[in-house]
mmCIF file of C-alpha atoms in Angstrom:
data_model
loop_
_atom_site.group_PDB
_atom_site.id
_atom_site.type_symbol
_atom_site.label_atom_id
_atom_site.label_comp_id
_atom_site.label_asym_id
_atom_site.label_seq_id
_atom_site.Cartn_x
_atom_site.Cartn_y
_atom_site.Cartn_z
ATOM 1 C CA MET A 1434 2.426 -32.438 -0.848
ATOM 2 C CA LEU A 1435 4.538 -29.274 -0.832
ATOM 3 C CA THR A 1436 3.062 -28.281 -4.182
ATOM 4 C CA VAL A 1437 -0.456 -28.714 -2.807
ATOM 5 C CA VAL A 1438 0.357 -26.539 0.207
ATOM 6 C CA ARG A 1439 1.866 -23.882 -2.031
ATOM 7 C CA ASP A 1440 -1.125 -23.896 -4.355
ATOM 8 C CA GLN A 1441 -3.582 -23.577 -1.474
ATOM 9 C CA LEU A 1442 -1.642 -20.712 0.091
ATOM 10 C CA SER A 1443 -1.284 -18.987 -3.263
ATOM 11 C CA GLN A 1444 -5.000 -19.220 -3.997
ATOM 12 C CA ALA A 1445 -5.958 -18.026 -0.517
ATOM 13 C CA LEU A 1446 -3.665 -14.995 -0.763
ATOM 14 C CA PHE A 1447 -4.840 -14.142 -4.252
ATOM 15 C CA ARG A 1448 -8.510 -14.342 -3.256
ATOM 16 C CA ARG A 1449 -7.917 -11.999 -0.316
ATOM 17 C CA VAL A 1450 -5.995 -9.458 -2.366
ATOM 18 C CA ALA A 1451 -7.788 -9.661 -5.718
ATOM 19 C CA GLY A 1452 -11.305 -10.800 -4.824
ATOM 20 C CA PRO A 1453 -13.606 -13.138 -6.732
ATOM 21 C CA ASP A 1454 -13.008 -11.367 -10.051
ATOM 22 C CA GLY A 1455 -9.234 -11.474 -9.637
ATOM 23 C CA PRO A 1456 -8.441 -13.968 -12.440
ATOM 24 C CA ALA A 1457 -10.531 -12.048 -14.979
ATOM 25 C CA VAL A 1458 -9.049 -8.704 -13.909
ATOM 26 C CA ARG A 1459 -5.529 -10.104 -14.095
ATOM 27 C CA ALA A 1460 -6.146 -11.448 -17.580
ATOM 28 C CA ARG A 1461 -7.444 -8.059 -18.738
ATOM 29 C CA ILE A 1462 -4.480 -6.233 -17.231
ATOM 30 C CA HIS A 1463 -1.814 -8.421 -18.795
ATOM 31 C CA ASP A 1464 -3.408 -9.781 -21.947
ATOM 32 C CA THR A 1465 -4.974 -6.620 -23.378
ATOM 33 C CA PRO A 1466 -2.710 -5.226 -26.093
ATOM 34 C CA GLY A 1467 -1.794 -1.570 -26.167
ATOM 35 C CA PRO A 1468 0.679 0.980 -24.793
ATOM 36 C CA ARG A 1469 1.275 1.157 -21.046
ATOM 37 C CA TRP A 1470 2.133 4.044 -18.779
ATOM 38 C CA PHE A 1471 5.173 2.077 -17.606
ATOM 39 C CA GLY A 1472 7.413 -0.213 -19.621
ATOM 40 C CA PRO A 1473 8.615 -3.579 -18.307
ATOM 41 C CA ASP A 1474 11.927 -2.130 -17.121
ATOM 42 C CA ARG A 1475 10.423 0.618 -14.939
ATOM 43 C CA PRO A 1476 11.071 0.516 -11.163
ATOM 44 C CA ILE A 1477 7.387 0.890 -10.308
ATOM 45 C CA ARG A 1478 6.818 -2.590 -11.756
ATOM 46 C CA THR A 1479 9.629 -4.020 -9.627
ATOM 47 C CA VAL A 1480 8.361 -2.452 -6.401
ATOM 48 C CA HIS A 1481 4.642 -3.057 -6.877
ATOM 49 C CA GLY A 1482 5.170 -6.643 -7.977
ATOM 50 C CA ASP A 1483 7.117 -7.640 -4.863
ATOM 51 C CA ALA A 1484 5.829 -9.397 -1.752
ATOM 52 C CA SER A 1485 7.126 -6.486 0.355
ATOM 53 C CA MET A 1486 3.942 -4.654 -0.694
ATOM 54 C CA PHE A 1487 2.000 -6.629 1.920
ATOM 55 C CA ILE A 1488 4.040 -4.934 4.654
ATOM 56 C CA GLY A 1489 4.332 -1.598 2.858
ATOM 57 C CA GLY A 1490 0.596 -1.367 2.260
ATOM 58 C CA LEU A 1491 -0.279 -1.895 5.913
ATOM 59 C CA SER A 1492 2.374 0.581 7.008
ATOM 60 C CA ALA A 1493 1.018 3.128 4.518
ATOM 61 C CA LEU A 1494 -2.487 2.878 6.003
ATOM 62 C CA LEU A 1495 -1.120 3.557 9.489
ATOM 63 C CA LEU A 1496 0.920 6.520 8.295
ATOM 64 C CA GLN A 1497 -1.888 8.012 6.198
ATOM 65 C CA SER A 1498 -4.232 7.913 9.197
ATOM 66 C CA LEU A 1499 -2.185 10.637 10.901
ATOM 67 C CA HIS A 1500 -3.656 13.412 8.780
ATOM 68 C CA PRO A 1501 -6.927 14.304 10.552
ATOM 69 C CA LEU A 1502 -8.737 15.225 7.346
ATOM 70 C CA ALA A 1503 -7.641 12.082 5.499
ATOM 71 C CA MET A 1504 -8.635 9.949 8.487
ATOM 72 C CA ALA A 1505 -12.014 11.657 8.776
ATOM 73 C CA ALA A 1506 -12.698 10.901 5.110
ATOM 74 C CA VAL A 1507 -11.720 7.247 5.578
ATOM 75 C CA ALA A 1508 -13.728 6.847 8.779
ATOM 76 C CA GLY A 1509 -16.781 8.517 7.316
ATOM 77 C CA HIS A 1510 -16.869 7.096 3.820
ATOM 78 C CA SER A 1511 -14.589 4.109 3.167
ATOM 79 C CA GLY A 1512 -16.377 1.389 5.135
ATOM 80 C CA TYR A 1513 -13.024 -0.101 6.082
ATOM 81 C CA ARG A 1514 -14.489 -1.824 9.141
ATOM 82 C CA GLY A 1515 -17.535 -3.281 7.438
ATOM 83 C CA ASP A 1516 -15.760 -4.308 4.234
ATOM 84 C CA PRO A 1517 -11.971 -4.263 4.804
ATOM 85 C CA TRP A 1518 -11.272 -6.926 2.182
ATOM 86 C CA GLY A 1519 -13.338 -5.123 -0.425
ATOM 87 C CA ARG A 1520 -11.347 -1.962 0.186
ATOM 88 C CA LEU A 1521 -8.075 -3.900 -0.072
ATOM 89 C CA GLN A 1522 -9.193 -5.509 -3.321
ATOM 90 C CA ARG A 1523 -10.220 -2.209 -4.879
ATOM 91 C CA THR A 1524 -6.913 -0.600 -3.903
ATOM 92 C CA SER A 1525 -4.929 -3.584 -5.138
ATOM 93 C CA THR A 1526 -6.759 -3.596 -8.464
ATOM 94 C CA PHE A 1527 -6.142 0.133 -8.901
ATOM 95 C CA LEU A 1528 -2.414 -0.313 -8.266
ATOM 96 C CA ALA A 1529 -2.230 -3.237 -10.662
ATOM 97 C CA MET A 1530 -4.209 -1.477 -13.380
ATOM 98 C CA THR A 1531 -2.147 1.717 -13.279
ATOM 99 C CA THR A 1532 1.165 -0.128 -12.954
ATOM 100 C CA TYR A 1533 0.722 -2.923 -15.517
ATOM 101 C CA GLY A 1534 -2.464 -2.223 -17.494
ATOM 102 C CA THR A 1535 -2.920 -0.450 -20.790
ATOM 103 C CA ALA A 1536 -2.817 3.330 -20.784
ATOM 104 C CA ALA A 1537 -6.527 3.409 -21.578
ATOM 105 C CA ASP A 1538 -7.433 1.099 -18.688
ATOM 106 C CA ALA A 1539 -5.115 2.990 -16.344
ATOM 107 C CA GLN A 1540 -6.829 6.260 -17.235
ATOM 108 C CA ARG A 1541 -10.264 4.711 -16.720
ATOM 109 C CA ALA A 1542 -9.172 3.480 -13.279
ATOM 110 C CA VAL A 1543 -7.958 6.972 -12.393
ATOM 111 C CA ASP A 1544 -11.169 8.563 -13.662
ATOM 112 C CA ARG A 1545 -13.256 6.229 -11.463
ATOM 113 C CA VAL A 1546 -11.223 7.113 -8.380
ATOM 114 C CA ARG A 1547 -11.415 10.837 -9.149
ATOM 115 C CA GLY A 1548 -15.170 10.555 -9.460
ATOM 116 C CA ILE A 1549 -15.364 8.900 -6.036
ATOM 117 C CA HIS A 1550 -13.060 11.512 -4.489
ATOM 118 C CA GLU A 1551 -15.182 14.325 -5.900
ATOM 119 C CA ARG A 1552 -18.239 13.033 -4.012
ATOM 120 C CA ILE A 1553 -16.496 12.560 -0.661
ATOM 121 C CA ARG A 1554 -17.024 15.671 1.435
ATOM 122 C CA GLY A 1555 -17.723 16.198 5.086
ATOM 123 C CA THR A 1556 -16.727 17.823 8.335
ATOM 124 C CA THR A 1557 -14.507 16.497 11.094
ATOM 125 C CA GLY A 1558 -15.724 16.203 14.677
ATOM 126 C CA GLU A 1559 -14.025 19.536 15.299
ATOM 127 C CA GLY A 1560 -15.950 21.220 12.520
ATOM 128 C CA VAL A 1561 -13.183 21.354 9.912
ATOM 129 C CA PRO A 1562 -14.438 20.675 6.368
ATOM 130 C CA TYR A 1563 -12.687 18.171 4.114
ATOM 131 C CA HIS A 1564 -12.939 17.142 0.492
ATOM 132 C CA ALA A 1565 -11.194 13.997 -0.754
ATOM 133 C CA ALA A 1566 -10.416 15.683 -4.095
ATOM 134 C CA ASP A 1567 -8.392 18.440 -2.386
ATOM 135 C CA PRO A 1568 -4.963 18.335 -4.117
ATOM 136 C CA HIS A 1569 -3.169 19.067 -0.853
ATOM 137 C CA LEU A 1570 -4.874 16.175 0.918
ATOM 138 C CA LEU A 1571 -4.254 13.891 -2.052
ATOM 139 C CA GLY A 1572 -0.608 14.922 -1.863
ATOM 140 C CA TRP A 1573 -0.339 13.629 1.696
ATOM 141 C CA VAL A 1574 -1.960 10.312 0.838
ATOM 142 C CA HIS A 1575 0.364 9.883 -2.138
ATOM 143 C CA ALA A 1576 3.542 10.831 -0.278
ATOM 144 C CA ALA A 1577 2.776 8.514 2.647
ATOM 145 C CA GLU A 1578 1.980 5.644 0.294
ATOM 146 C CA ALA A 1579 5.021 6.088 -1.957
ATOM 147 C CA ASP A 1580 7.377 6.393 1.010
ATOM 148 C CA SER A 1581 5.938 3.285 2.696
ATOM 149 C CA PHE A 1582 6.104 1.161 -0.463
ATOM 150 C CA LEU A 1583 9.654 2.329 -1.165
ATOM 151 C CA ARG A 1584 10.981 1.657 2.325
ATOM 152 C CA ALA A 1585 9.256 -1.741 2.497
ATOM 153 C CA HIS A 1586 10.879 -2.761 -0.771
ATOM 154 C CA GLU A 1587 14.255 -1.439 0.346
ATOM 155 C CA ARG A 1588 14.055 -3.535 3.519
ATOM 156 C CA TYR A 1589 12.177 -6.665 2.405
ATOM 157 C CA GLY A 1590 12.274 -6.692 -1.402
ATOM 158 C CA ALA A 1591 13.753 -9.660 -3.231
ATOM 159 C CA HIS A 1592 15.990 -7.356 -5.280
ATOM 160 C CA PRO A 1593 16.359 -3.916 -3.673
ATOM 161 C CA LEU A 1594 17.081 -1.068 -6.067
ATOM 162 C CA ASP A 1595 20.003 1.326 -5.904
ATOM 163 C CA ALA A 1596 19.580 5.024 -5.100
ATOM 164 C CA ASP A 1597 18.923 5.949 -8.732
ATOM 165 C CA GLY A 1598 16.350 3.148 -8.973
ATOM 166 C CA TYR A 1599 14.395 4.436 -5.995
ATOM 167 C CA ASP A 1600 14.539 7.980 -7.347
ATOM 168 C CA ALA A 1601 13.079 6.605 -10.580
ATOM 169 C CA TYR A 1602 10.394 4.782 -8.589
ATOM 170 C CA VAL A 1603 9.289 8.068 -7.005
ATOM 171 C CA ALA A 1604 9.229 9.652 -10.479
ATOM 172 C CA ASP A 1605 7.062 6.774 -11.749
ATOM 173 C CA THR A 1606 4.569 7.184 -8.912
ATOM 174 C CA ALA A 1607 4.370 10.903 -9.674
ATOM 175 C CA ARG A 1608 2.838 10.000 -13.050
ATOM 176 C CA VAL A 1609 -0.100 8.311 -11.314
ATOM 177 C CA ALA A 1610 -0.321 10.991 -8.612
ATOM 178 C CA GLU A 1611 -0.638 13.782 -11.163
ATOM 179 C CA ALA A 1612 -3.377 11.881 -12.966
ATOM 180 C CA LEU A 1613 -5.256 11.621 -9.648
ATOM 181 C CA GLY A 1614 -5.016 15.373 -9.061
ATOM 182 C CA VAL A 1615 -1.910 15.778 -6.901
ATOM 183 C CA ALA A 1616 -0.237 19.109 -7.580
ATOM 184 C CA ASP A 1617 3.507 18.908 -8.230
ATOM 185 C CA PRO A 1618 4.170 15.479 -6.672
ATOM 186 C CA PRO A 1619 7.748 14.685 -5.579
ATOM 187 C CA ARG A 1620 9.944 13.177 -8.283
ATOM 188 C CA ASP A 1621 12.875 11.762 -6.356
ATOM 189 C CA ARG A 1622 13.545 10.463 -2.872
ATOM 190 C CA ARG A 1623 14.906 13.747 -1.556
ATOM 191 C CA GLU A 1624 11.785 15.601 -2.650
ATOM 192 C CA LEU A 1625 9.625 12.849 -1.150
ATOM 193 C CA SER A 1626 11.341 13.204 2.237
ATOM 194 C CA GLU A 1627 10.987 16.976 2.103
ATOM 195 C CA ARG A 1628 7.294 16.680 1.250
ATOM 196 C CA LEU A 1629 6.621 14.381 4.193
ATOM 197 C CA LEU A 1630 8.460 16.800 6.479
ATOM 198 C CA ALA A 1631 6.369 19.693 5.184
ATOM 199 C CA TYR A 1632 3.175 17.867 6.228
ATOM 200 C CA ARG A 1633 4.385 17.183 9.777
ATOM 201 C CA PRO A 1634 2.759 20.274 11.405
ATOM 202 C CA GLU A 1635 -0.655 19.101 10.132
ATOM 203 C CA LEU A 1636 -0.392 15.579 11.515
ATOM 204 C CA ARG A 1637 -1.722 14.148 14.748
ATOM 205 C CA ALA A 1638 -3.283 10.941 15.970
ATOM 206 C CA THR A 1639 -6.999 11.549 16.358
ATOM 207 C CA PRO A 1640 -9.183 9.047 18.225
ATOM 208 C CA GLU A 1641 -10.261 7.782 14.787
ATOM 209 C CA ALA A 1642 -6.624 7.195 13.799
ATOM 210 C CA ARG A 1643 -5.857 5.237 16.959
ATOM 211 C CA ALA A 1644 -9.057 3.230 16.527
ATOM 212 C CA ALA A 1645 -8.039 2.414 12.961
ATOM 213 C CA ALA A 1646 -4.597 1.322 14.173
ATOM 214 C CA ARG A 1647 -6.155 -0.976 16.783
ATOM 215 C CA PHE A 1648 -8.423 -2.482 14.140
ATOM 216 C CA LEU A 1649 -5.616 -2.996 11.621
ATOM 217 C CA LEU A 1650 -3.094 -4.363 14.101
ATOM 218 C CA PHE A 1651 -5.129 -6.230 16.700
ATOM 219 C CA GLN A 1652 -8.618 -6.895 15.346
ATOM 220 C CA PRO A 1653 -8.200 -8.097 11.753
ATOM 221 C CA PRO A 1654 -11.224 -10.012 10.406
ATOM 222 C CA LEU A 1655 -9.241 -13.218 9.992
ATOM 223 C CA PRO A 1656 -9.519 -16.799 11.265
ATOM 224 C CA LEU A 1657 -7.427 -17.491 14.360
ATOM 225 C CA ALA A 1658 -5.277 -19.958 12.427
ATOM 226 C CA VAL A 1659 -3.820 -17.275 10.156
ATOM 227 C CA ARG A 1660 -3.513 -14.465 12.686
ATOM 228 C CA PRO A 1661 0.126 -15.311 13.560
ATOM 229 C CA PHE A 1662 0.998 -14.896 9.869
ATOM 230 C CA TYR A 1663 -0.835 -11.571 9.776
ATOM 231 C CA GLY A 1664 0.792 -10.611 13.071
ATOM 232 C CA ALA A 1665 4.210 -10.931 11.450
ATOM 233 C CA LEU A 1666 3.105 -8.529 8.736
ATOM 234 C CA ALA A 1667 1.652 -6.141 11.313
ATOM 235 C CA VAL A 1668 4.711 -5.877 13.579
ATOM 236 C CA ASN A 1669 6.929 -5.270 10.571
ATOM 237 C CA ALA A 1670 4.529 -2.624 9.240
ATOM 238 C CA VAL A 1671 4.869 -0.843 12.586
ATOM 239 C CA ALA A 1672 8.657 -1.220 12.522
ATOM 240 C CA LEU A 1673 8.680 0.424 9.098
ATOM 241 C CA LEU A 1674 6.974 3.593 10.359
ATOM 242 C CA PRO A 1675 9.042 6.703 11.082
ATOM 243 C CA HIS A 1676 9.759 7.027 14.806
ATOM 244 C CA TRP A 1677 7.648 10.167 15.103
ATOM 245 C CA ALA A 1678 4.652 8.399 13.551
ATOM 246 C CA ARG A 1679 4.914 5.529 16.023
ATOM 247 C CA GLY A 1680 4.983 7.983 18.881
ATOM 248 C CA MET A 1681 1.797 9.655 17.692
ATOM 249 C CA LEU A 1682 0.012 6.296 17.483
ATOM 250 C CA TRP A 1683 1.385 5.108 20.856
ATOM 251 C CA LEU A 1684 3.183 2.211 19.208
ATOM 252 C CA PRO A 1685 6.389 0.947 20.836
ATOM 253 C CA HIS A 1686 9.894 1.332 19.457
ATOM 254 C CA VAL A 1687 12.402 -1.242 20.747
ATOM 255 C CA PRO A 1688 15.377 -1.224 18.343
ATOM 256 C CA VAL A 1689 17.179 -4.277 19.763
ATOM 257 C CA VAL A 1690 14.046 -6.453 19.632
ATOM 258 C CA GLU A 1691 13.216 -5.208 16.145
ATOM 259 C CA ASN A 1692 16.674 -5.957 14.773
ATOM 260 C CA LEU A 1693 16.934 -9.394 16.384
ATOM 261 C CA ALA A 1694 13.349 -10.652 16.118
ATOM 262 C CA VAL A 1695 10.954 -8.447 14.170
ATOM 263 C CA ARG A 1696 12.913 -7.857 10.975
ATOM 264 C CA PRO A 1697 13.771 -11.557 10.500
ATOM 265 C CA THR A 1698 10.053 -12.398 10.717
ATOM 266 C CA GLY A 1699 9.363 -9.823 8.013
ATOM 267 C CA GLN A 1700 11.996 -11.356 5.787
ATOM 268 C CA ALA A 1701 10.598 -14.836 6.452
ATOM 269 C CA VAL A 1702 6.974 -13.902 5.753
ATOM 270 C CA THR A 1703 7.809 -12.069 2.526
ATOM 271 C CA ARG A 1704 9.887 -15.040 1.383
ATOM 272 C CA THR A 1705 6.926 -17.303 2.130
ATOM 273 C CA ILE A 1706 4.558 -15.100 0.121
ATOM 274 C CA ARG A 1707 7.082 -14.943 -2.707
ATOM 275 C CA TRP A 1708 7.432 -18.732 -2.702
ATOM 276 C CA ALA A 1709 3.678 -19.284 -2.652
ATOM 277 C CA MET A 1710 3.000 -16.877 -5.493
ATOM 278 C CA ALA A 1711 6.031 -17.667 -7.630
ATOM 279 C CA PRO A 1712 5.411 -17.136 -11.370
ATOM 280 C CA SER A 1713 6.756 -20.530 -12.460
ATOM 281 C CA ARG A 1714 3.419 -22.228 -11.931
ATOM 282 C CA PRO A 1715 1.427 -24.820 -13.843
ATOM 283 C CA SER A 1716 -1.257 -23.556 -16.234
ATOM 284 C CA GLY A 1717 -4.264 -22.205 -14.346
ATOM 285 C CA SER A 1718 -2.384 -21.162 -11.202
ATOM 286 C CA THR A 1719 -2.412 -17.696 -9.732
ATOM 287 C CA GLY A 1720 0.965 -16.062 -10.331
ATOM 288 C CA SER A 1721 3.039 -13.648 -8.280
ATOM 289 C CA THR A 1722 2.555 -10.149 -6.970
ATOM 290 C CA GLY A 1723 2.046 -7.751 -4.143
ATOM 291 C CA SER A 1724 -0.962 -6.441 -6.064
ATOM 292 C CA ALA A 1725 -3.965 -7.967 -7.702
ATOM 293 C CA GLY A 1726 -3.026 -7.942 -11.314
ATOM 294 C CA LYS A 1727 0.474 -9.375 -11.588
#
């Protein structure tokens, strides 16, 4: 009975994250021979293959929303409200392809994203122009994502890395960031922290950012039965945010409650995901990851 429950949960999670083509995409990523951007011992594989990515990914979206130009591009072009699962699946597949896929497939994935970014242009409600291919804007999106993934793994990962390991993780992500058009991405944790600090004067919570936070945290397009599970992810994603980011989004910070109640739920939910998607599965099962392709 426990095996049946685990299989059902595993399949449901995989469908949400990877979409209907998930099994075929996963097979291409892992079974296609050829050189990879990252070898099996690289930290990016450890971080991106862990269940902590479910929390880190949600926290990254909240943090990224605080740049008005990035949020305007998302609100105007991503369709995150009309097709949130499609957006998740595309992002997950991109992460899996660049982390685990062949170098040729990784480059093709990057080229597709760069083509999309090149077409995304517009003007904010205040009349400020934006272009998704702007290296400076891409730099913010990358830094917020890398920092969120790193801190989620440090807090909830099955096997947290040491300081050198997390520096190497940032260096790994810089390889993908440069391919996407980021100029001089940070290459260790100190540089990543400095880069985030340098963006602070540009950040603020626009009405679009707060609306996105409400949608992500309180209005997920999910059946009522699974909303408590998602709620555990959501409160831990908020707890992972820097204090200044929470303040901008009007999200509470209660350290005692977080230490005694919130963090244990994050550890429990990531353990549950890890158990459901464990790699030691019978033939034909889904496998383990925080992204679509692992």
